[in-house]
Amino acid sequence: MLLLINLITQMLLEPGTEDGGGGIDFLTLCGSSRAVHEEEEGGGDGGDSDSDCLSLTKSSISSGESSAANADADADAGRTPLHTAVESAAPYEVIKSLLSKDPAAAGVQDLHGVTPLMLAAAQGKSCSKKTIKALLRASPRTVNVEDEEGLSAVEHALLSEVPHDILHIIQKSCAVQQMMQDACERERKSKVETFMAQRLSTEKLAGSSISYGQDIHNATRASMARTSLVLVSRAA
């Protein structure tokens, strides 16, 4: 099972071969992964599981479309291997492996503004709770991001009618992120208000100093004028 997961991850991250061949039918790969996983959970003989995984993977590769062409199309659309894996309903182990290699991919939006979290939330009843949690851990802020149609992950989840427990997880994460954003905004406003108050206070102090200096100057001139009058009167 582990060998198959590693092979799928490597193929997603490094599609194609040097001569451009080697296509991947990703859905077949995922199906092979699930089949092996179910066999292991059912108590079957796991002695030959690695060789079975390798055979299934090689068979999937030989029957698939060109992975290089698919990768080019995804790249043109601004999609990452994580987008492809999530949209294809890849097993959680594949998602986990991809995130371990590139955690930032969880926050990437394609040319339509779609994130891997939105793709996972749009899978309805087949939505994976583990995948949702992994994507939220990797990029918490993504939960409030909107695509080009103005839809967030929560709205995708509502439209696809995901199970209530998964919807609650997404909504809770959304609320937490909103609270954090509100707190940051309040802190930013408080810093701006403090700065403006300090600046106004400095300007008032500077104004008072100028006024005080002007008063001294005027008083000195008045004193000099009085002295001049006294001297003139004595001379007369």
PDB file of C-alpha atoms in Angstrom:
ATOM      1  CA  MET A   1       0.000   0.000   0.000  1.00  0.00           C
ATOM      2  CA  LEU A   2       2.800   2.392   0.962  1.00  0.00           C
ATOM      3  CA  LEU A   3       4.635   1.677  -2.288  1.00  0.00           C
ATOM      4  CA  LEU A   4       1.552   2.537  -4.340  1.00  0.00           C
ATOM      5  CA  ILE A   5       0.994   5.779  -2.430  1.00  0.00           C
ATOM      6  CA  ASN A   6       4.610   6.810  -2.996  1.00  0.00           C
ATOM      7  CA  LEU A   7       4.382   5.972  -6.692  1.00  0.00           C
ATOM      8  CA  ILE A   8       1.179   7.963  -7.149  1.00  0.00           C
ATOM      9  CA  THR A   9       2.664  10.957  -5.324  1.00  0.00           C
ATOM     10  CA  GLN A  10       5.866  10.821  -7.370  1.00  0.00           C
ATOM     11  CA  MET A  11       3.902  10.588 -10.620  1.00  0.00           C
ATOM     12  CA  LEU A  12       1.753  13.573  -9.693  1.00  0.00           C
ATOM     13  CA  LEU A  13       4.772  15.684  -8.799  1.00  0.00           C
ATOM     14  CA  GLU A  14       6.925  14.468 -11.704  1.00  0.00           C
ATOM     15  CA  PRO A  15       4.521  13.474 -14.499  1.00  0.00           C
ATOM     16  CA  GLY A  16       5.719  11.787 -17.654  1.00  0.00           C
ATOM     17  CA  THR A  17       9.102  10.352 -18.594  1.00  0.00           C
ATOM     18  CA  GLU A  18      12.100  11.699 -20.412  1.00  0.00           C
ATOM     19  CA  ASP A  19      10.696  10.699 -23.784  1.00  0.00           C
ATOM     20  CA  GLY A  20       7.289  12.199 -22.996  1.00  0.00           C
ATOM     21  CA  GLY A  21       5.514   8.838 -22.626  1.00  0.00           C
ATOM     22  CA  GLY A  22       4.008   7.161 -19.600  1.00  0.00           C
ATOM     23  CA  GLY A  23       0.429   8.289 -19.137  1.00  0.00           C
ATOM     24  CA  ILE A  24      -1.531   7.965 -15.911  1.00  0.00           C
ATOM     25  CA  ASP A  25      -5.183   7.168 -15.486  1.00  0.00           C
ATOM     26  CA  PHE A  26      -5.405   8.715 -12.042  1.00  0.00           C
ATOM     27  CA  LEU A  27      -8.875   7.376 -11.264  1.00  0.00           C
ATOM     28  CA  THR A  28      -7.615   3.849 -11.967  1.00  0.00           C
ATOM     29  CA  LEU A  29      -4.661   4.445  -9.686  1.00  0.00           C
ATOM     30  CA  CYS A  30      -6.972   5.618  -6.911  1.00  0.00           C
ATOM     31  CA  GLY A  31      -9.190   2.610  -7.447  1.00  0.00           C
ATOM     32  CA  SER A  32      -6.167   0.323  -7.225  1.00  0.00           C
ATOM     33  CA  SER A  33      -5.120   2.047  -4.013  1.00  0.00           C
ATOM     34  CA  ARG A  34      -8.551   1.597  -2.470  1.00  0.00           C
ATOM     35  CA  ALA A  35      -8.723  -2.036  -3.543  1.00  0.00           C
ATOM     36  CA  VAL A  36      -5.379  -2.871  -1.933  1.00  0.00           C
ATOM     37  CA  HIS A  37      -6.302  -0.905   1.195  1.00  0.00           C
ATOM     38  CA  GLU A  38      -9.611  -2.749   1.553  1.00  0.00           C
ATOM     39  CA  GLU A  39      -7.877  -6.070   1.044  1.00  0.00           C
ATOM     40  CA  GLU A  40      -5.399  -5.264   3.811  1.00  0.00           C
ATOM     41  CA  GLU A  41      -8.200  -4.170   6.171  1.00  0.00           C
ATOM     42  CA  GLY A  42     -10.119  -7.353   5.344  1.00  0.00           C
ATOM     43  CA  GLY A  43      -7.312  -9.459   6.733  1.00  0.00           C
ATOM     44  CA  GLY A  44      -6.023 -10.722   3.412  1.00  0.00           C
ATOM     45  CA  ASP A  45      -2.492 -11.952   2.882  1.00  0.00           C
ATOM     46  CA  GLY A  46      -0.318  -8.845   2.827  1.00  0.00           C
ATOM     47  CA  GLY A  47       2.877 -10.647   1.892  1.00  0.00           C
ATOM     48  CA  ASP A  48       2.660  -9.774  -1.766  1.00  0.00           C
ATOM     49  CA  SER A  49       0.937  -6.394  -1.327  1.00  0.00           C
ATOM     50  CA  ASP A  50       3.924  -4.377  -2.564  1.00  0.00           C
ATOM     51  CA  SER A  51       4.281  -6.445  -5.715  1.00  0.00           C
ATOM     52  CA  ASP A  52       0.505  -6.275  -6.272  1.00  0.00           C
ATOM     53  CA  CYS A  53       0.627  -2.498  -5.871  1.00  0.00           C
ATOM     54  CA  LEU A  54       3.457  -2.264  -8.366  1.00  0.00           C
ATOM     55  CA  SER A  55       1.601  -4.434 -10.884  1.00  0.00           C
ATOM     56  CA  LEU A  56      -1.589  -2.409 -10.504  1.00  0.00           C
ATOM     57  CA  THR A  57       0.304   0.841 -10.873  1.00  0.00           C
ATOM     58  CA  LYS A  58       2.192  -0.293 -13.977  1.00  0.00           C
ATOM     59  CA  SER A  59      -1.064  -1.487 -15.518  1.00  0.00           C
ATOM     60  CA  SER A  60      -2.694   1.886 -14.786  1.00  0.00           C
ATOM     61  CA  ILE A  61       0.239   3.747 -16.290  1.00  0.00           C
ATOM     62  CA  SER A  62       0.220   1.764 -19.503  1.00  0.00           C
ATOM     63  CA  SER A  63      -3.536   2.264 -20.025  1.00  0.00           C
ATOM     64  CA  GLY A  64      -3.757   5.986 -19.119  1.00  0.00           C
ATOM     65  CA  GLU A  65      -3.642   9.178 -21.149  1.00  0.00           C
ATOM     66  CA  SER A  66      -0.485  11.247 -21.463  1.00  0.00           C
ATOM     67  CA  SER A  67       0.404  12.543 -17.990  1.00  0.00           C
ATOM     68  CA  ALA A  68       2.704  15.180 -19.462  1.00  0.00           C
ATOM     69  CA  ALA A  69      -0.187  16.635 -21.470  1.00  0.00           C
ATOM     70  CA  ASN A  70      -2.440  16.567 -18.408  1.00  0.00           C
ATOM     71  CA  ALA A  71       0.239  18.241 -16.315  1.00  0.00           C
ATOM     72  CA  ASP A  72       0.681  20.970 -18.931  1.00  0.00           C
ATOM     73  CA  ALA A  73      -3.075  21.581 -18.966  1.00  0.00           C
ATOM     74  CA  ASP A  74      -3.164  21.803 -15.175  1.00  0.00           C
ATOM     75  CA  ALA A  75      -0.190  24.153 -15.149  1.00  0.00           C
ATOM     76  CA  ASP A  76      -1.883  26.397 -17.722  1.00  0.00           C
ATOM     77  CA  ALA A  77      -4.946  26.517 -15.466  1.00  0.00           C
ATOM     78  CA  GLY A  78      -2.805  27.370 -12.444  1.00  0.00           C
ATOM     79  CA  ARG A  79      -3.552  24.016 -10.810  1.00  0.00           C
ATOM     80  CA  THR A  80      -1.182  22.023  -8.618  1.00  0.00           C
ATOM     81  CA  PRO A  81      -0.868  18.242  -8.280  1.00  0.00           C
ATOM     82  CA  LEU A  82      -2.863  18.647  -5.060  1.00  0.00           C
ATOM     83  CA  HIS A  83      -5.779  20.107  -7.061  1.00  0.00           C
ATOM     84  CA  THR A  84      -5.682  17.062  -9.340  1.00  0.00           C
ATOM     85  CA  ALA A  85      -5.502  14.591  -6.465  1.00  0.00           C
ATOM     86  CA  VAL A  86      -8.356  16.170  -4.490  1.00  0.00           C
ATOM     87  CA  GLU A  87     -10.605  16.536  -7.532  1.00  0.00           C
ATOM     88  CA  SER A  88      -9.974  12.885  -8.407  1.00  0.00           C
ATOM     89  CA  ALA A  89     -11.023  11.832  -4.887  1.00  0.00           C
ATOM     90  CA  ALA A  90      -7.582  10.418  -4.173  1.00  0.00           C
ATOM     91  CA  PRO A  91      -7.164   8.450  -0.931  1.00  0.00           C
ATOM     92  CA  TYR A  92      -6.228  10.450   2.146  1.00  0.00           C
ATOM     93  CA  GLU A  93      -2.751   8.883   2.144  1.00  0.00           C
ATOM     94  CA  VAL A  94      -2.029  10.481  -1.255  1.00  0.00           C
ATOM     95  CA  ILE A  95      -3.290  13.882  -0.073  1.00  0.00           C
ATOM     96  CA  LYS A  96      -1.200  13.595   3.086  1.00  0.00           C
ATOM     97  CA  SER A  97       1.899  12.689   1.072  1.00  0.00           C
ATOM     98  CA  LEU A  98       1.446  15.623  -1.320  1.00  0.00           C
ATOM     99  CA  LEU A  99       0.911  18.053   1.579  1.00  0.00           C
ATOM    100  CA  SER A 100       4.047  16.805   3.321  1.00  0.00           C
ATOM    101  CA  LYS A 101       6.057  17.630   0.194  1.00  0.00           C
ATOM    102  CA  ASP A 102       4.393  20.983  -0.510  1.00  0.00           C
ATOM    103  CA  PRO A 103       2.147  22.322   2.311  1.00  0.00           C
ATOM    104  CA  ALA A 104       1.755  25.680   0.547  1.00  0.00           C
ATOM    105  CA  ALA A 105      -0.163  23.967  -2.267  1.00  0.00           C
ATOM    106  CA  ALA A 106      -3.216  23.884   0.015  1.00  0.00           C
ATOM    107  CA  GLY A 107      -3.517  27.660  -0.306  1.00  0.00           C
ATOM    108  CA  VAL A 108      -3.039  27.907  -4.081  1.00  0.00           C
ATOM    109  CA  GLN A 109      -5.939  29.206  -6.199  1.00  0.00           C
ATOM    110  CA  ASP A 110      -6.162  28.232  -9.858  1.00  0.00           C
ATOM    111  CA  LEU A 111      -7.090  30.682 -12.617  1.00  0.00           C
ATOM    112  CA  HIS A 112     -10.738  30.413 -11.541  1.00  0.00           C
ATOM    113  CA  GLY A 113      -9.903  31.094  -7.905  1.00  0.00           C
ATOM    114  CA  VAL A 114     -10.572  27.491  -6.883  1.00  0.00           C
ATOM    115  CA  THR A 115      -8.566  25.960  -4.026  1.00  0.00           C
ATOM    116  CA  PRO A 116      -8.071  22.264  -3.180  1.00  0.00           C
ATOM    117  CA  LEU A 117     -10.348  22.806  -0.155  1.00  0.00           C
ATOM    118  CA  MET A 118     -13.176  23.985  -2.418  1.00  0.00           C
ATOM    119  CA  LEU A 119     -12.737  20.912  -4.615  1.00  0.00           C
ATOM    120  CA  ALA A 120     -12.894  18.655  -1.560  1.00  0.00           C
ATOM    121  CA  ALA A 121     -15.952  20.469  -0.180  1.00  0.00           C
ATOM    122  CA  ALA A 122     -17.725  20.118  -3.524  1.00  0.00           C
ATOM    123  CA  GLN A 123     -17.669  16.305  -3.426  1.00  0.00           C
ATOM    124  CA  GLY A 124     -20.924  15.971  -1.515  1.00  0.00           C
ATOM    125  CA  LYS A 125     -21.562  12.709   0.304  1.00  0.00           C
ATOM    126  CA  SER A 126     -18.205  11.287  -0.820  1.00  0.00           C
ATOM    127  CA  CYS A 127     -16.324  14.164   0.826  1.00  0.00           C
ATOM    128  CA  SER A 128     -13.432  12.898   2.968  1.00  0.00           C
ATOM    129  CA  LYS A 129     -13.312  14.250   6.513  1.00  0.00           C
ATOM    130  CA  LYS A 130      -9.596  13.432   6.798  1.00  0.00           C
ATOM    131  CA  THR A 131      -8.837  15.301   3.586  1.00  0.00           C
ATOM    132  CA  ILE A 132     -10.831  18.341   4.722  1.00  0.00           C
ATOM    133  CA  LYS A 133      -9.014  18.441   8.066  1.00  0.00           C
ATOM    134  CA  ALA A 134      -5.612  18.019   6.424  1.00  0.00           C
ATOM    135  CA  LEU A 135      -6.259  20.887   3.997  1.00  0.00           C
ATOM    136  CA  LEU A 136      -7.528  23.146   6.795  1.00  0.00           C
ATOM    137  CA  ARG A 137      -4.456  22.412   8.922  1.00  0.00           C
ATOM    138  CA  ALA A 138      -2.127  23.141   6.014  1.00  0.00           C
ATOM    139  CA  SER A 139      -3.791  26.456   5.087  1.00  0.00           C
ATOM    140  CA  PRO A 140      -6.392  27.684   7.625  1.00  0.00           C
ATOM    141  CA  ARG A 141      -6.943  31.062   5.910  1.00  0.00           C
ATOM    142  CA  THR A 142      -8.089  29.308   2.724  1.00  0.00           C
ATOM    143  CA  VAL A 143     -11.481  28.592   4.278  1.00  0.00           C
ATOM    144  CA  ASN A 144     -12.570  32.215   3.759  1.00  0.00           C
ATOM    145  CA  VAL A 145     -11.151  32.585   0.237  1.00  0.00           C
ATOM    146  CA  GLU A 146     -13.692  32.988  -2.590  1.00  0.00           C
ATOM    147  CA  ASP A 147     -13.493  31.769  -6.188  1.00  0.00           C
ATOM    148  CA  GLU A 148     -14.351  33.857  -9.257  1.00  0.00           C
ATOM    149  CA  GLU A 149     -18.045  33.154  -8.681  1.00  0.00           C
ATOM    150  CA  GLY A 150     -17.858  34.523  -5.141  1.00  0.00           C
ATOM    151  CA  LEU A 151     -18.211  31.114  -3.484  1.00  0.00           C
ATOM    152  CA  SER A 152     -16.178  30.016  -0.466  1.00  0.00           C
ATOM    153  CA  ALA A 153     -15.467  26.477   0.737  1.00  0.00           C
ATOM    154  CA  VAL A 154     -18.473  26.661   3.091  1.00  0.00           C
ATOM    155  CA  GLU A 155     -20.796  27.565   0.223  1.00  0.00           C
ATOM    156  CA  HIS A 156     -19.378  24.777  -1.947  1.00  0.00           C
ATOM    157  CA  ALA A 157     -20.023  22.378   0.922  1.00  0.00           C
ATOM    158  CA  LEU A 158     -23.615  23.593   1.337  1.00  0.00           C
ATOM    159  CA  LEU A 159     -24.326  23.312  -2.391  1.00  0.00           C
ATOM    160  CA  SER A 160     -22.933  19.782  -2.603  1.00  0.00           C
ATOM    161  CA  GLU A 161     -24.731  18.720   0.595  1.00  0.00           C
ATOM    162  CA  VAL A 162     -21.723  17.290   2.405  1.00  0.00           C
ATOM    163  CA  PRO A 163     -22.380  15.340   5.625  1.00  0.00           C
ATOM    164  CA  HIS A 164     -23.311  17.572   8.560  1.00  0.00           C
ATOM    165  CA  ASP A 165     -20.231  16.707  10.623  1.00  0.00           C
ATOM    166  CA  ILE A 166     -17.917  17.775   7.797  1.00  0.00           C
ATOM    167  CA  LEU A 167     -19.940  20.937   7.194  1.00  0.00           C
ATOM    168  CA  HIS A 168     -19.624  21.758  10.898  1.00  0.00           C
ATOM    169  CA  ILE A 169     -15.822  21.383  10.698  1.00  0.00           C
ATOM    170  CA  ILE A 170     -15.607  23.813   7.778  1.00  0.00           C
ATOM    171  CA  GLN A 171     -18.026  26.294   9.371  1.00  0.00           C
ATOM    172  CA  LYS A 172     -16.133  26.214  12.688  1.00  0.00           C
ATOM    173  CA  SER A 173     -12.838  26.860  10.906  1.00  0.00           C
ATOM    174  CA  CYS A 174     -14.482  29.710   8.992  1.00  0.00           C
ATOM    175  CA  ALA A 175     -15.742  31.279  12.241  1.00  0.00           C
ATOM    176  CA  VAL A 176     -12.320  30.990  13.892  1.00  0.00           C
ATOM    177  CA  GLN A 177     -10.586  32.613  10.927  1.00  0.00           C
ATOM    178  CA  GLN A 178     -13.181  35.406  10.862  1.00  0.00           C
ATOM    179  CA  MET A 179     -12.622  36.071  14.566  1.00  0.00           C
ATOM    180  CA  MET A 180      -8.864  36.217  13.981  1.00  0.00           C
ATOM    181  CA  GLN A 181      -9.321  38.613  11.053  1.00  0.00           C
ATOM    182  CA  ASP A 182     -11.610  40.819  13.145  1.00  0.00           C
ATOM    183  CA  ALA A 183      -9.074  40.836  15.984  1.00  0.00           C
ATOM    184  CA  CYS A 184      -6.276  41.782  13.582  1.00  0.00           C
ATOM    185  CA  GLU A 185      -8.422  44.572  12.129  1.00  0.00           C
ATOM    186  CA  ARG A 186      -9.213  45.926  15.607  1.00  0.00           C
ATOM    187  CA  GLU A 187      -5.530  45.838  16.512  1.00  0.00           C
ATOM    188  CA  ARG A 188      -4.640  47.628  13.278  1.00  0.00           C
ATOM    189  CA  LYS A 189      -7.229  50.357  13.925  1.00  0.00           C
ATOM    190  CA  SER A 190      -6.031  50.716  17.515  1.00  0.00           C
ATOM    191  CA  LYS A 191      -2.437  51.193  16.337  1.00  0.00           C
ATOM    192  CA  VAL A 192      -3.541  53.799  13.788  1.00  0.00           C
ATOM    193  CA  GLU A 193      -5.567  55.692  16.409  1.00  0.00           C
ATOM    194  CA  THR A 194      -2.657  55.577  18.876  1.00  0.00           C
ATOM    195  CA  PHE A 195      -0.260  56.869  16.215  1.00  0.00           C
ATOM    196  CA  MET A 196      -2.595  59.704  15.251  1.00  0.00           C
ATOM    197  CA  ALA A 197      -3.108  60.674  18.905  1.00  0.00           C
ATOM    198  CA  GLN A 198       0.642  60.720  19.502  1.00  0.00           C
ATOM    199  CA  ARG A 199       1.204  62.799  16.379  1.00  0.00           C
ATOM    200  CA  LEU A 200      -1.497  65.297  17.378  1.00  0.00           C
ATOM    201  CA  SER A 201      -0.016  65.545  20.842  1.00  0.00           C
ATOM    202  CA  THR A 202       3.429  66.186  19.349  1.00  0.00           C
ATOM    203  CA  GLU A 203       2.048  68.852  17.037  1.00  0.00           C
ATOM    204  CA  LYS A 204       0.267  70.593  19.951  1.00  0.00           C
ATOM    205  CA  LEU A 205       3.452  70.511  21.989  1.00  0.00           C
ATOM    206  CA  ALA A 206       5.422  71.937  19.082  1.00  0.00           C
ATOM    207  CA  GLY A 207       2.758  74.629  18.617  1.00  0.00           C
ATOM    208  CA  SER A 208       2.939  75.545  22.299  1.00  0.00           C
ATOM    209  CA  SER A 209       6.713  75.850  22.081  1.00  0.00           C
ATOM    210  CA  ILE A 210       6.442  78.137  19.058  1.00  0.00           C
ATOM    211  CA  SER A 211       3.809  80.261  20.794  1.00  0.00           C
ATOM    212  CA  TYR A 212       5.931  80.507  23.939  1.00  0.00           C
ATOM    213  CA  GLY A 213       8.954  81.560  21.901  1.00  0.00           C
ATOM    214  CA  GLN A 214       6.888  84.187  20.097  1.00  0.00           C
ATOM    215  CA  ASP A 215       5.626  85.566  23.409  1.00  0.00           C
ATOM    216  CA  ILE A 216       9.191  85.942  24.691  1.00  0.00           C
ATOM    217  CA  HIS A 217      10.208  87.658  21.481  1.00  0.00           C
ATOM    218  CA  ASN A 218       7.302  90.131  21.726  1.00  0.00           C
ATOM    219  CA  ALA A 219       8.007  90.830  25.389  1.00  0.00           C
ATOM    220  CA  THR A 220      11.661  91.519  24.610  1.00  0.00           C
ATOM    221  CA  ARG A 221      10.757  93.949  21.841  1.00  0.00           C
ATOM    222  CA  ALA A 222       8.291  95.747  24.117  1.00  0.00           C
ATOM    223  CA  SER A 223      10.918  96.038  26.852  1.00  0.00           C
ATOM    224  CA  MET A 224      13.457  97.435  24.394  1.00  0.00           C
ATOM    225  CA  ALA A 225      10.903  99.986  23.145  1.00  0.00           C
ATOM    226  CA  ARG A 226      10.187 101.160  26.711  1.00  0.00           C
ATOM    227  CA  THR A 227      13.887 101.453  27.402  1.00  0.00           C
ATOM    228  CA  SER A 228      14.372 103.574  24.290  1.00  0.00           C
ATOM    229  CA  LEU A 229      11.548 105.931  25.366  1.00  0.00           C
ATOM    230  CA  VAL A 230      13.111 106.364  28.783  1.00  0.00           C
ATOM    231  CA  LEU A 231      16.482 107.214  27.291  1.00  0.00           C
ATOM    232  CA  VAL A 232      14.942 109.723  24.864  1.00  0.00           C
ATOM    233  CA  SER A 233      13.008 111.415  27.641  1.00  0.00           C
ATOM    234  CA  ARG A 234      16.111 111.733  29.830  1.00  0.00           C
ATOM    235  CA  ALA A 235      18.122 113.176  26.963  1.00  0.00           C
ATOM    236  CA  ALA A 236      15.463 115.859  26.425  1.00  0.00           C
TER     237      ALA A 236
END
